[in-house]
């Protein structure tokens, strides 16, 4: 009989949990009544009382199966709520001891180990899971918990293999075990599968806090730099790696329950795709360096995914990007096809993954085959998302690449990316920027109850015109013309430059309408006037209004200053209104040099300011909304007093003379070669290594602020670092130091020459230890003491490329020369 006691403390409650072995067997009705009461208490937040009932249920030898597994999870949850994380392990192991032959309980216990808090401390030689008050050695139990979970899974599988019960449920133990081999972190820790985890004993706790485990980003390779493939072993005992155990578990799951074959194949295909799919190159940063039209590139390069056969791939491995043939057994395209042909529960998922795969390969016609087959068998999906996915490939699409700011009079040419369409119609409309700014001012003057920041987003005039105000501030059409396009075959993206034919200063909404396709808009600015602001150290704001092209000043420009402030109200008196909006407004004209100087009393720093410059001939420029910050310049850092101390040597022996020189100066680059401290009295204090004052002497500084002196060290001085402290006018101005040693210890450099190549397990390591004195002579007959330590093996052992962007949700951002792949939807093209 298991006997174990847990002493636990909760906030405001002292409780003692006694685990004195299994409870007395109960009837099924008694257990169900007890379970309902425990869940009711749990729902009410009575964690202590609820745990006591769940503890009784889980220690009842008559309890079993899925109900028992849920009781264990609920009991552990109660301990978490009681802040008794440190008591979870003893409780969990006591339940395992009582139900050592219940495979459902063993599987659930394994999952709770994998998903538990892996951080803790060592107290009195024992591990305490979770937070601990006071000082203690932090450790983490991640690897130990993982191995313990695998131990429980091994036992659960051995029992479930020939147990009674639904084959589907027993099969799931093997599926969950396969997933757990990667540390319950999905395919990101697939590198673990290279090794055979020793489950005969638990590893020790690892030093340091647990911060989670980041994912390895490339498939591992063997000694010949070929990708590692995990073969199916004849039995569990024959497995030579966790990868082979993983294959065996998936195979057994399908054998026990053929209806789960689709899931196991999907698990297998998903892993292979994550390792060897072309999307793995997205984290290598190659795309964007070479134009797709570059015919000199190697056909096996990352830009040639469209040339791949279904039996080969280009993938990022631990040693870099490589094109290689995929063995039939490990071809995830073939596996997904097998799933789709079976028309089981994972049929649609397999079809979607095949479509994504061929999209990633830029083989869009093949991708369309699987999208259409998925729609035929399973419908268009929620909100017709599959049909929209097809439209992304086959329809005429185009979008502007964004537009820089242009100077009035120069060609306003913007980039345009498109596919499929042969013609685009360009329309340009002038935007009433001044009217939009006036609308923003009127909105603030109206003292709204709560500010709508989107209505004040004047930095994005185009968005405000289209989304917030509709077409209210979009004026008459300025021009309309067609541009012929030459789309590429295969639904590939193309690029072109479109001249908007604009030359007059202003803001224009440019719309591109693809023939039988979508619309895209961009705001194009042509500037003829600019405003420059600079804050002066006399608490004035300087503004300059000039020509945007020549920089010449603009005289008598009307510069309007509009400011607002959000002032908190007395909410007890003004019910429902927490802020009032205060505004202020005034205008000034620039002088003949295009300048305006605004004092702080005019431009209060409490306000956010919108500054607008206009002229009678139609010029317009604005800036804002910005706070005004008046700088407080000071040159204290340029007037610091610096002390420089030198001695005739850095280290002395007893009875030697210490000769020193000291200069005190102001750190000014523009100062003449004279010192403000010339002729002043300088007091120098000498402090010993024990921080005891040795002596104080006074000197008169020369014309350069320098002094010099000498001190003789006694025959038995304190050894260590001595320091000078320099005082001028009673203020400490710094100092310097030197050392006193009885003898100089020999100093030498030790080098360890280790093997250049990585060492495999079982190999003999030869290392050379070499020691030389710093002045060149070798250290002869030296005594060497060395030890060999082993670092923990985790994903940081495996090489990853320095680039770091990610793939997910079926999208791979295939960037080359600012192009993208495959989904224009994410860029706003509809």
XYZ file of C-alpha atoms in Angstrom, residues 30-748:
719
model
C -21.687 6.305 -5.461
C -18.837 7.420 -7.694
C -21.158 9.301 -10.038
C -22.815 11.142 -7.136
C -19.415 12.007 -5.716
C -18.216 13.191 -9.151
C -21.201 15.466 -9.667
C -20.704 17.017 -6.225
C -16.982 17.528 -6.906
C -17.688 19.236 -10.233
C -20.339 21.420 -8.640
C -17.880 22.564 -5.959
C -15.248 23.118 -8.633
C -17.623 25.298 -10.611
C -18.352 27.333 -7.472
C -14.636 27.921 -6.862
C -14.487 25.721 -3.742
C -11.188 24.225 -4.830
C -10.190 22.637 -1.497
C -13.453 20.749 -1.005
C -13.563 19.803 -4.687
C -10.018 18.411 -4.582
C -10.791 16.260 -1.563
C -13.624 14.592 -3.495
C -11.557 14.164 -6.685
C -8.729 12.717 -4.582
C -11.141 10.181 -3.133
C -12.389 9.286 -6.606
C -8.938 8.904 -8.163
C -7.629 6.753 -5.300
C -10.647 4.464 -5.535
C -9.414 1.178 -7.095
C -12.907 0.544 -8.499
C -12.812 3.765 -10.539
C -11.554 3.277 -14.076
C -11.447 4.381 -17.700
C -12.252 7.768 -19.162
C -14.105 8.903 -16.024
C -11.008 8.226 -13.924
C -8.792 10.114 -16.388
C -11.068 13.158 -16.177
C -11.093 12.936 -12.366
C -7.283 13.093 -12.355
C -7.232 16.168 -14.631
C -9.795 17.918 -12.428
C -7.882 17.066 -9.256
C -4.661 18.502 -10.670
C -6.548 21.595 -11.788
C -7.788 22.132 -8.226
C -4.230 21.964 -6.903
C -3.229 24.609 -9.447
C -6.041 26.855 -8.250
C -4.925 26.338 -4.645
C -1.352 27.336 -5.605
C -0.223 23.851 -4.562
C 1.726 23.089 -7.725
C 4.524 21.548 -5.655
C 2.129 18.820 -4.471
C 0.965 17.731 -7.932
C 3.739 15.195 -8.562
C 3.138 13.216 -5.372
C -0.617 13.209 -5.970
C -0.255 12.197 -9.609
C 2.167 9.356 -8.848
C -0.077 8.062 -6.059
C -2.968 7.789 -8.515
C -0.716 6.045 -11.046
C 0.328 3.526 -8.375
C -3.296 2.644 -7.612
C -4.288 2.344 -11.285
C -1.066 1.019 -12.794
C -2.970 -1.192 -15.264
C -5.497 1.358 -16.533
C -4.189 2.469 -19.944
C -6.569 5.442 -20.159
C -5.333 6.767 -16.808
C -1.699 6.217 -17.783
C -2.177 8.105 -21.041
C -3.872 11.042 -19.295
C -1.143 11.160 -16.642
C 1.445 11.281 -19.437
C -0.338 14.216 -21.054
C -0.483 16.099 -17.752
C 3.291 15.699 -17.402
C 3.855 17.062 -20.892
C 1.548 20.040 -20.369
C 2.543 20.880 -16.787
C 4.639 23.760 -15.489
C 8.212 22.564 -16.009
C 9.865 25.195 -13.813
C 10.760 24.681 -10.181
C 13.457 24.772 -7.510
C 15.542 22.398 -5.432
C 14.781 22.703 -1.714
C 16.599 20.475 0.786
C 17.655 18.241 -2.092
C 14.085 17.765 -3.349
C 12.400 19.181 -6.462
C 9.438 21.509 -5.954
C 7.438 22.240 -9.072
C 6.228 25.787 -9.672
C 6.809 29.104 -7.927
C 8.783 29.175 -4.687
C 9.164 32.037 -2.239
C 12.637 32.785 -1.011
C 16.007 31.854 -2.408
C 16.487 28.399 -3.893
C 18.301 26.843 -6.819
C 16.133 27.198 -9.950
C 15.847 24.106 -12.148
C 13.502 22.865 -14.813
C 12.001 19.432 -15.372
C 11.163 19.645 -19.080
C 13.244 16.701 -20.271
C 12.497 14.678 -17.140
C 8.753 15.211 -17.597
C 8.998 14.256 -21.261
C 10.782 10.996 -20.454
C 8.344 10.214 -17.650
C 5.462 10.776 -20.073
C 7.070 8.394 -22.586
C 7.452 5.782 -19.833
C 3.754 6.018 -19.061
C 2.877 5.860 -22.757
C 4.980 2.734 -23.231
C 3.105 1.006 -20.430
C -0.265 2.288 -21.669
C 0.431 1.018 -25.204
C 1.476 -2.398 -23.925
C -1.823 -2.707 -22.040
C -4.013 -1.154 -24.754
C -2.568 -3.421 -27.432
C -4.640 -6.394 -26.279
C -7.150 -4.712 -23.970
C -10.892 -4.788 -24.279
C -12.655 -1.699 -25.489
C -13.191 0.268 -28.656
C -10.401 -0.145 -31.179
C -10.688 3.551 -32.056
C -9.900 4.615 -28.461
C -7.007 2.173 -28.108
C -5.618 3.370 -31.417
C -5.517 6.945 -30.183
C -2.993 6.029 -27.483
C -0.497 5.208 -30.213
C -1.284 8.380 -32.163
C -0.841 10.571 -29.090
C 2.370 8.746 -28.195
C 3.745 9.511 -31.662
C 3.017 13.200 -31.187
C 4.567 13.193 -27.729
C 7.905 11.937 -29.060
C 8.562 15.458 -30.325
C 8.060 16.965 -26.892
C 4.425 17.894 -27.452
C 5.588 20.844 -29.557
C 4.560 19.607 -33.006
C 6.822 19.269 -35.998
C 9.038 22.138 -34.836
C 11.084 19.763 -32.674
C 11.402 17.035 -35.263
C 15.166 16.980 -34.701
C 14.453 14.945 -31.554
C 13.448 11.999 -33.696
C 17.075 11.335 -34.664
C 17.828 10.017 -31.201
C 16.595 7.067 -29.199
C 15.288 8.369 -25.879
C 16.421 6.248 -22.942
C 13.229 5.519 -21.016
C 14.831 3.093 -18.568
C 15.666 5.915 -16.149
C 14.624 9.491 -15.616
C 17.171 12.212 -16.440
C 18.184 14.678 -13.746
C 16.679 18.130 -13.439
C 18.337 20.776 -15.608
C 19.780 23.949 -14.108
C 18.064 27.250 -14.791
C 14.567 28.438 -15.410
C 12.305 26.927 -18.031
C 11.608 29.384 -20.839
C 10.095 26.987 -23.330
C 11.803 25.256 -26.201
C 12.146 27.018 -29.508
C 11.809 25.056 -32.690
C 14.553 23.811 -34.946
C 14.010 25.290 -38.389
C 15.592 22.809 -40.784
C 15.445 19.089 -41.439
C 18.476 17.215 -40.068
C 20.959 15.465 -42.363
C 23.175 12.395 -42.064
C 26.962 12.168 -42.392
C 26.665 12.450 -46.180
C 24.529 15.620 -45.940
C 21.442 13.738 -47.113
C 18.113 14.287 -45.356
C 17.282 11.940 -42.500
C 14.361 9.614 -43.288
C 12.785 7.543 -40.510
C 12.098 3.984 -41.648
C 9.384 1.711 -40.296
C 10.904 -0.906 -37.922
C 9.675 -4.461 -37.573
C 8.697 -3.893 -33.952
C 8.970 -1.335 -31.187
C 12.026 -3.099 -29.786
C 13.754 -2.944 -33.186
C 13.501 0.847 -33.396
C 16.913 2.545 -33.550
C 15.605 6.075 -33.053
C 12.581 7.932 -31.794
C 11.743 8.517 -35.440
C 11.388 4.798 -36.001
C 9.344 4.524 -32.794
C 7.143 7.295 -34.200
C 6.644 5.374 -37.462
C 5.849 2.180 -35.559
C 3.267 3.915 -33.337
C 1.443 5.409 -36.338
C 1.499 2.033 -38.096
C 0.107 0.256 -35.031
C -2.626 2.864 -34.643
C -3.787 2.181 -38.214
C -3.546 -1.590 -37.712
C -5.625 -1.570 -34.518
C -8.272 0.732 -35.978
C -8.344 0.929 -39.796
C -10.762 3.854 -39.558
C -7.870 5.878 -38.087
C -5.631 5.161 -41.061
C -6.520 8.464 -42.665
C -5.432 10.358 -39.546
C -2.150 8.463 -39.257
C -1.350 9.018 -42.923
C -2.228 12.700 -42.541
C 0.107 12.913 -39.535
C 2.876 11.255 -41.538
C 2.326 13.452 -44.614
C 2.167 16.620 -42.528
C 5.507 15.817 -40.930
C 7.140 15.082 -44.296
C 5.778 18.303 -45.779
C 7.057 20.323 -42.825
C 10.530 18.860 -43.377
C 10.827 18.659 -47.156
C 8.260 21.026 -48.632
C 9.502 23.933 -50.741
C 7.988 26.361 -48.223
C 10.870 25.528 -45.854
C 13.030 27.851 -47.972
C 10.970 30.849 -46.855
C 13.024 31.081 -43.650
C 16.281 31.285 -45.606
C 15.790 34.792 -46.956
C 16.878 33.913 -50.497
C 13.875 35.457 -52.170
C 14.287 39.075 -53.127
C 17.921 38.836 -54.266
C 17.651 37.739 -57.907
C 15.098 38.645 -60.523
C 12.966 35.784 -61.767
C 13.983 36.636 -65.335
C 17.679 35.942 -64.611
C 18.418 33.098 -67.051
C 21.948 32.543 -65.737
C 20.803 30.965 -62.487
C 21.154 27.251 -61.729
C 18.045 25.194 -62.519
C 18.260 23.648 -59.049
C 18.025 27.020 -57.330
C 15.238 28.183 -55.025
C 13.528 30.140 -57.813
C 12.862 27.054 -59.940
C 10.219 25.332 -57.844
C 7.963 25.390 -60.912
C 10.306 22.868 -62.587
C 9.902 20.253 -59.853
C 8.452 16.846 -60.549
C 6.176 15.272 -57.980
C 9.012 12.891 -57.071
C 11.471 15.648 -56.136
C 11.670 18.770 -54.031
C 13.814 21.766 -53.136
C 13.999 22.204 -49.380
C 16.005 23.873 -46.697
C 18.025 21.305 -44.742
C 20.313 21.854 -41.784
C 23.216 22.295 -44.213
C 21.371 24.630 -46.597
C 18.987 24.537 -49.535
C 19.141 21.426 -51.685
C 17.269 19.884 -54.594
C 16.843 16.121 -54.266
C 14.656 13.175 -55.187
C 12.221 12.048 -52.501
C 11.976 8.274 -51.936
C 8.506 6.958 -52.731
C 7.908 5.941 -49.103
C 8.509 9.525 -47.943
C 6.844 11.466 -50.740
C 4.188 13.506 -48.958
C 2.451 14.355 -52.240
C 1.883 10.648 -52.862
C 0.686 10.152 -49.271
C -1.795 13.027 -49.544
C -3.059 11.577 -52.814
C -3.601 8.214 -51.118
C -5.642 9.923 -48.403
C -7.703 11.825 -50.975
C -8.372 8.701 -53.023
C -9.602 6.862 -49.926
C -12.264 9.558 -49.446
C -12.176 9.189 -45.678
C -12.353 11.697 -42.878
C -9.162 13.505 -43.948
C -10.002 13.632 -47.634
C -10.710 17.372 -47.783
C -7.707 18.271 -45.661
C -5.461 16.250 -47.982
C -6.905 17.971 -51.056
C -6.282 21.385 -49.510
C -2.695 20.489 -48.617
C -2.091 19.286 -52.163
C -3.463 22.569 -53.486
C -1.235 24.572 -51.117
C 1.757 22.441 -52.091
C 1.372 23.133 -55.808
C 0.703 26.803 -55.118
C 4.006 26.914 -53.247
C 5.629 25.330 -56.305
C 4.028 27.982 -58.529
C 2.367 25.167 -60.457
C -1.009 26.870 -60.323
C -2.812 24.727 -62.875
C -2.156 21.662 -60.721
C -3.275 23.598 -57.631
C -6.532 24.471 -59.372
C -7.222 20.785 -59.998
C -7.220 20.060 -56.275
C -9.125 23.200 -55.265
C -11.876 22.328 -57.709
C -11.925 18.686 -56.610
C -12.213 19.844 -52.976
C -15.123 22.125 -53.913
C -16.819 19.325 -55.870
C -16.583 16.835 -52.991
C -16.952 19.060 -49.935
C -18.395 22.357 -51.065
C -16.910 25.870 -51.295
C -16.414 26.213 -47.541
C -17.451 28.960 -45.152
C -18.047 32.237 -46.944
C -17.011 30.510 -50.195
C -13.359 30.734 -49.181
C -12.290 27.983 -51.570
C -13.958 29.711 -54.502
C -12.147 32.882 -53.497
C -8.920 30.944 -53.416
C -9.540 29.837 -56.984
C -10.327 33.423 -57.932
C -6.980 34.493 -56.504
C -5.335 32.328 -59.147
C -7.522 32.628 -62.251
C -9.066 36.101 -62.069
C -7.549 39.329 -63.302
C -5.793 40.957 -60.391
C -3.674 44.029 -59.948
C -2.424 46.318 -57.216
C -0.239 49.370 -56.862
C 3.072 48.829 -55.111
C 2.713 52.074 -53.207
C 3.781 55.520 -54.294
C 6.602 57.795 -53.139
C 6.212 61.572 -52.883
C 6.919 63.419 -56.123
C 7.977 66.965 -56.810
C 5.549 68.935 -58.907
C 6.535 68.831 -62.559
C 8.362 65.495 -62.529
C 6.983 62.216 -63.867
C 4.767 60.630 -61.247
C 5.340 56.940 -62.069
C 4.130 54.193 -59.739
C 4.777 50.452 -59.728
C 1.940 48.082 -60.586
C 1.868 44.304 -60.068
C -0.712 42.210 -61.894
C -1.581 38.783 -63.238
C -3.819 37.358 -65.962
C -5.350 40.660 -67.161
C -4.417 42.263 -70.492
C -5.628 45.802 -69.819
C -6.008 48.217 -66.903
C -7.904 51.510 -66.836
C -6.324 54.339 -64.853
C -8.479 57.102 -63.382
C -7.152 60.088 -61.409
C -9.228 62.324 -59.128
C -8.018 65.383 -57.272
C -8.350 65.193 -53.473
C -9.591 68.209 -51.512
C -6.898 68.082 -48.835
C -7.725 71.504 -47.392
C -11.398 70.557 -47.090
C -10.471 67.335 -45.327
C -8.197 69.201 -42.884
C -10.951 71.755 -42.232
C -13.361 68.875 -41.495
C -10.930 67.487 -38.929
C -10.673 70.909 -37.261
C -14.464 71.303 -37.193
C -14.770 67.852 -35.643
C -12.391 68.813 -32.816
C -14.049 72.198 -32.316
C -17.326 70.340 -31.782
C -15.915 68.898 -28.508
C -16.796 65.230 -29.172
C -17.506 63.069 -26.139
C -14.843 60.544 -27.190
C -12.185 61.086 -29.818
C -12.387 58.983 -32.957
C -8.702 58.659 -33.760
C -9.443 57.381 -37.246
C -11.073 60.707 -38.105
C -7.830 62.455 -37.124
C -5.422 60.187 -39.004
C -4.265 62.921 -41.366
C -1.004 61.055 -41.970
C -3.034 58.667 -44.122
C -5.170 60.963 -46.225
C -5.915 58.245 -48.767
C -7.372 55.906 -46.168
C -9.466 58.711 -44.695
C -10.841 59.634 -48.111
C -11.888 56.099 -49.015
C -12.736 54.387 -45.734
C -13.745 57.103 -43.287
C -15.333 59.748 -45.494
C -16.168 57.713 -48.583
C -15.653 59.870 -51.647
C -16.678 63.118 -49.921
C -13.282 64.751 -50.445
C -12.469 63.073 -53.744
C -13.071 65.661 -56.437
C -13.680 65.597 -60.144
C -11.929 63.257 -62.495
C -8.663 64.690 -63.786
C -7.757 62.040 -66.334
C -8.659 58.544 -67.571
C -6.661 56.309 -69.876
C -5.987 52.627 -70.622
C -2.703 50.781 -70.263
C -2.061 47.555 -72.174
C -0.583 44.739 -70.106
C 1.349 41.619 -71.029
C 0.518 38.955 -68.443
C 2.755 35.939 -68.006
C 1.639 32.391 -68.577
C 0.725 30.070 -65.739
C -1.042 32.753 -63.665
C 2.307 34.235 -62.643
C 2.698 37.796 -61.373
C 4.107 40.521 -63.600
C 5.342 44.028 -62.928
C 5.129 47.264 -64.830
C 5.475 51.003 -64.275
C 2.488 53.286 -64.854
C 2.938 56.986 -65.562
C 0.004 58.760 -63.903
C 0.408 61.737 -66.280
C 0.179 64.147 -63.348
C 2.362 67.250 -63.039
C 0.361 69.833 -61.085
C 0.964 70.068 -57.331
C -1.653 68.425 -55.157
C -2.946 65.084 -53.884
C -4.599 62.675 -56.296
C -6.529 59.451 -55.850
C -5.319 57.107 -58.593
C -7.545 54.100 -59.314
C -6.544 51.088 -61.409
C -9.446 49.023 -62.754
C -8.414 45.684 -64.208
C -10.521 44.587 -67.153
C -12.951 41.997 -65.717
C -11.021 42.191 -62.479
C -10.472 44.099 -59.281
C -9.723 47.718 -58.390
C -6.712 49.107 -56.565
C -6.166 52.653 -55.315
C -3.170 54.693 -54.273
C -2.751 58.303 -53.175
C -0.156 60.198 -55.215
C 1.328 63.436 -53.837
C 2.981 66.097 -55.959
C 4.534 68.713 -53.697
C 5.549 72.257 -54.489
C 5.782 73.545 -50.909
C 7.452 72.232 -47.768
C 7.372 73.170 -44.081
C 10.418 72.659 -41.875
C 10.315 72.957 -38.079
C 13.161 73.271 -35.604
C 12.966 73.828 -31.868
C 15.306 76.527 -30.552
C 16.938 76.591 -27.141
C 15.277 79.924 -26.221
C 11.886 78.187 -26.101
C 10.882 79.276 -29.561
C 9.656 77.146 -32.447
C 11.207 77.993 -35.807
C 9.250 77.312 -39.001
C 10.515 77.661 -42.543
C 8.257 77.550 -45.584
C 10.043 76.991 -48.886
C 9.718 75.706 -52.402
C 9.803 71.888 -52.355
C 12.005 71.737 -55.461
C 14.435 74.662 -55.196
C 14.302 75.260 -51.455
C 13.788 79.008 -52.002
C 11.856 80.819 -49.247
C 8.207 81.671 -49.753
C 7.361 85.160 -48.515
C 3.993 86.049 -46.974
C 2.743 82.474 -46.871
C -0.244 82.202 -44.548
C 0.722 79.722 -41.826
C -2.216 78.597 -39.716
C -1.644 76.994 -36.335
C -4.415 74.787 -34.952
C -3.990 73.003 -31.637
C -6.147 70.792 -29.434
C -5.826 69.341 -25.952
C -7.790 66.602 -24.222
C -8.617 67.893 -20.720
C -9.952 65.595 -18.018
C -13.268 66.717 -16.518
C -14.732 66.405 -13.040
C -16.653 63.261 -13.888
C -18.673 63.456 -10.642
C -20.273 66.695 -11.860
C -20.347 65.958 -15.590
C -21.864 62.505 -15.684
C -20.759 60.364 -18.596
C -18.098 62.761 -19.897
C -14.510 62.168 -18.873
C -12.804 64.647 -21.240
C -13.354 67.989 -22.905
C -11.570 68.995 -26.096
C -10.001 72.458 -25.929
C -8.849 74.056 -29.179
C -6.898 77.148 -30.146
C -6.196 78.685 -33.530
C -4.169 81.587 -34.942
C -2.212 82.444 -38.063
C 1.015 84.248 -39.019
C 2.748 85.243 -42.261
C 6.274 84.272 -43.197
C 8.857 87.013 -43.537
C 10.972 87.689 -46.599
C 13.152 84.697 -45.697
C 10.157 82.360 -45.368
C 10.568 82.217 -41.575
C 8.308 82.355 -38.543
C 9.469 82.323 -34.922
C 6.803 81.252 -32.442
C 7.391 81.769 -28.679
C 6.248 79.203 -26.121
C 3.439 81.453 -24.887
C 1.878 81.214 -28.345
C 2.468 77.486 -28.966
C 1.624 75.885 -25.646
C 3.273 72.480 -25.284
C 0.017 71.052 -23.889
C -1.530 71.087 -27.353
C -1.096 68.869 -30.365
C -0.529 71.141 -33.342
C -1.583 71.041 -36.970
C 0.381 73.553 -39.041
C -0.880 74.481 -42.517
C 0.827 76.784 -45.022
C -1.108 78.249 -47.966
C -0.561 80.983 -50.555
C -2.973 82.938 -52.773
C -1.682 81.103 -55.853
C -2.801 77.699 -54.480
C 0.233 76.341 -52.672
C -0.503 73.997 -49.754
C 1.618 72.138 -47.191
C 0.833 70.811 -43.733
C 2.376 68.952 -40.817
C 0.867 67.485 -37.656
C -0.684 66.590 -35.355
C 2.460 66.921 -33.202
C 3.386 67.909 -29.694
C 5.786 70.794 -29.322
C 8.770 70.021 -27.116
C 10.974 72.942 -26.184
C 14.513 71.713 -25.560
C 16.541 72.772 -22.546
C 20.017 72.807 -23.976
C 22.915 73.080 -21.599
C 26.605 72.563 -22.041
C 27.423 71.030 -18.699
C 28.958 68.054 -20.456
C 31.303 70.460 -22.261
C 32.412 72.124 -19.030
C 33.315 69.101 -16.955
C 36.442 69.167 -14.841
C 38.731 66.296 -15.730
C 41.684 64.996 -13.758
C 44.485 63.036 -15.423
C 46.956 61.097 -13.257
C 50.084 59.237 -14.401
C 52.752 57.367 -12.428
C 56.185 56.294 -13.632
C 55.095 52.642 -13.546
C 51.825 50.787 -12.967
C 53.111 48.332 -10.310
C 55.577 48.899 -7.476
C 57.339 46.799 -4.861
C 57.878 47.737 -1.225
C 60.529 50.460 -0.585
C 60.286 51.807 -4.134
C 59.588 55.466 -5.000
C 56.248 56.385 -6.591
C 56.611 59.394 -8.887
C 53.367 60.943 -10.098
C 52.061 63.849 -12.144
C 48.506 65.220 -12.083
C 46.688 67.702 -14.333
C 43.311 69.346 -13.636
C 41.612 70.991 -16.630
C 38.209 71.890 -18.080
C 37.158 69.621 -20.953
C 36.690 72.326 -23.592
C 37.795 71.919 -27.174
C 37.698 75.662 -27.840
C 39.707 76.620 -24.746
C 43.083 78.270 -25.195
C 46.219 76.580 -23.862
C 45.715 77.896 -20.342
C 44.081 76.311 -17.315
C 41.372 77.775 -15.123
C 43.116 75.987 -12.239
C 46.529 77.633 -12.748
C 47.935 78.839 -9.428
C 45.158 77.201 -7.418
C 45.708 75.088 -4.336
C 45.300 71.373 -5.137
C 44.896 68.880 -2.313
C 45.947 65.272 -3.033
C 44.927 62.345 -0.827
C 46.507 58.904 -1.061
C 44.357 55.944 -0.017
C 45.631 52.414 0.612
C 44.264 49.100 -0.583
C 42.295 48.894 2.665
C 40.652 52.227 1.827
C 42.591 53.949 4.603
C 44.043 57.419 4.085
C 47.849 57.259 3.877
C 48.568 60.980 3.613
C 47.235 64.348 2.416
C 49.444 66.915 0.686
C 48.826 70.353 -0.822
C 50.292 71.588 -4.093
C 50.084 74.766 -6.151
C 49.102 74.108 -9.759
C 51.347 75.463 -12.507
C 50.127 77.428 -15.547
C 48.803 74.223 -17.124
C 46.930 73.123 -13.976
C 49.580 70.462 -13.286
C 51.358 69.252 -10.178
C 53.964 66.565 -9.528
C 55.224 64.713 -6.461
C 56.851 61.621 -5.041
C 56.103 59.085 -2.315
C 58.334 56.325 -0.943
C 56.647 53.004 -0.165
C 57.505 51.488 3.224
C 59.058 48.083 3.791
C 55.762 46.439 4.915
C 52.966 48.240 3.075
C 49.440 46.991 2.415
C 49.467 45.130 -0.871
C 46.949 45.917 -3.570
C 45.574 48.960 -5.387
C 46.323 52.479 -4.106
C 44.460 55.513 -5.395
C 44.964 59.280 -5.553
C 41.990 61.539 -4.788
C 42.346 65.113 -6.101
C 40.424 67.963 -4.426
C 40.172 71.554 -5.694
C 38.234 74.146 -3.678
C 37.017 71.341 -1.452
C 35.437 69.407 -4.363
C 36.593 65.983 -5.453
C 37.781 66.203 -9.060
C 38.680 62.565 -9.668
C 41.992 60.745 -9.410
C 44.033 57.725 -10.489
C 45.579 54.539 -9.068
C 48.563 52.211 -9.037
C 49.366 48.793 -7.501
C 51.808 47.637 -4.851
C 52.855 43.955 -5.013
C 55.535 42.061 -3.135
C 56.479 40.118 -6.265
C 55.092 39.674 -9.754
C 53.426 36.329 -10.321
C 54.267 34.491 -13.550
C 51.521 34.979 -16.114
C 50.955 32.601 -18.964
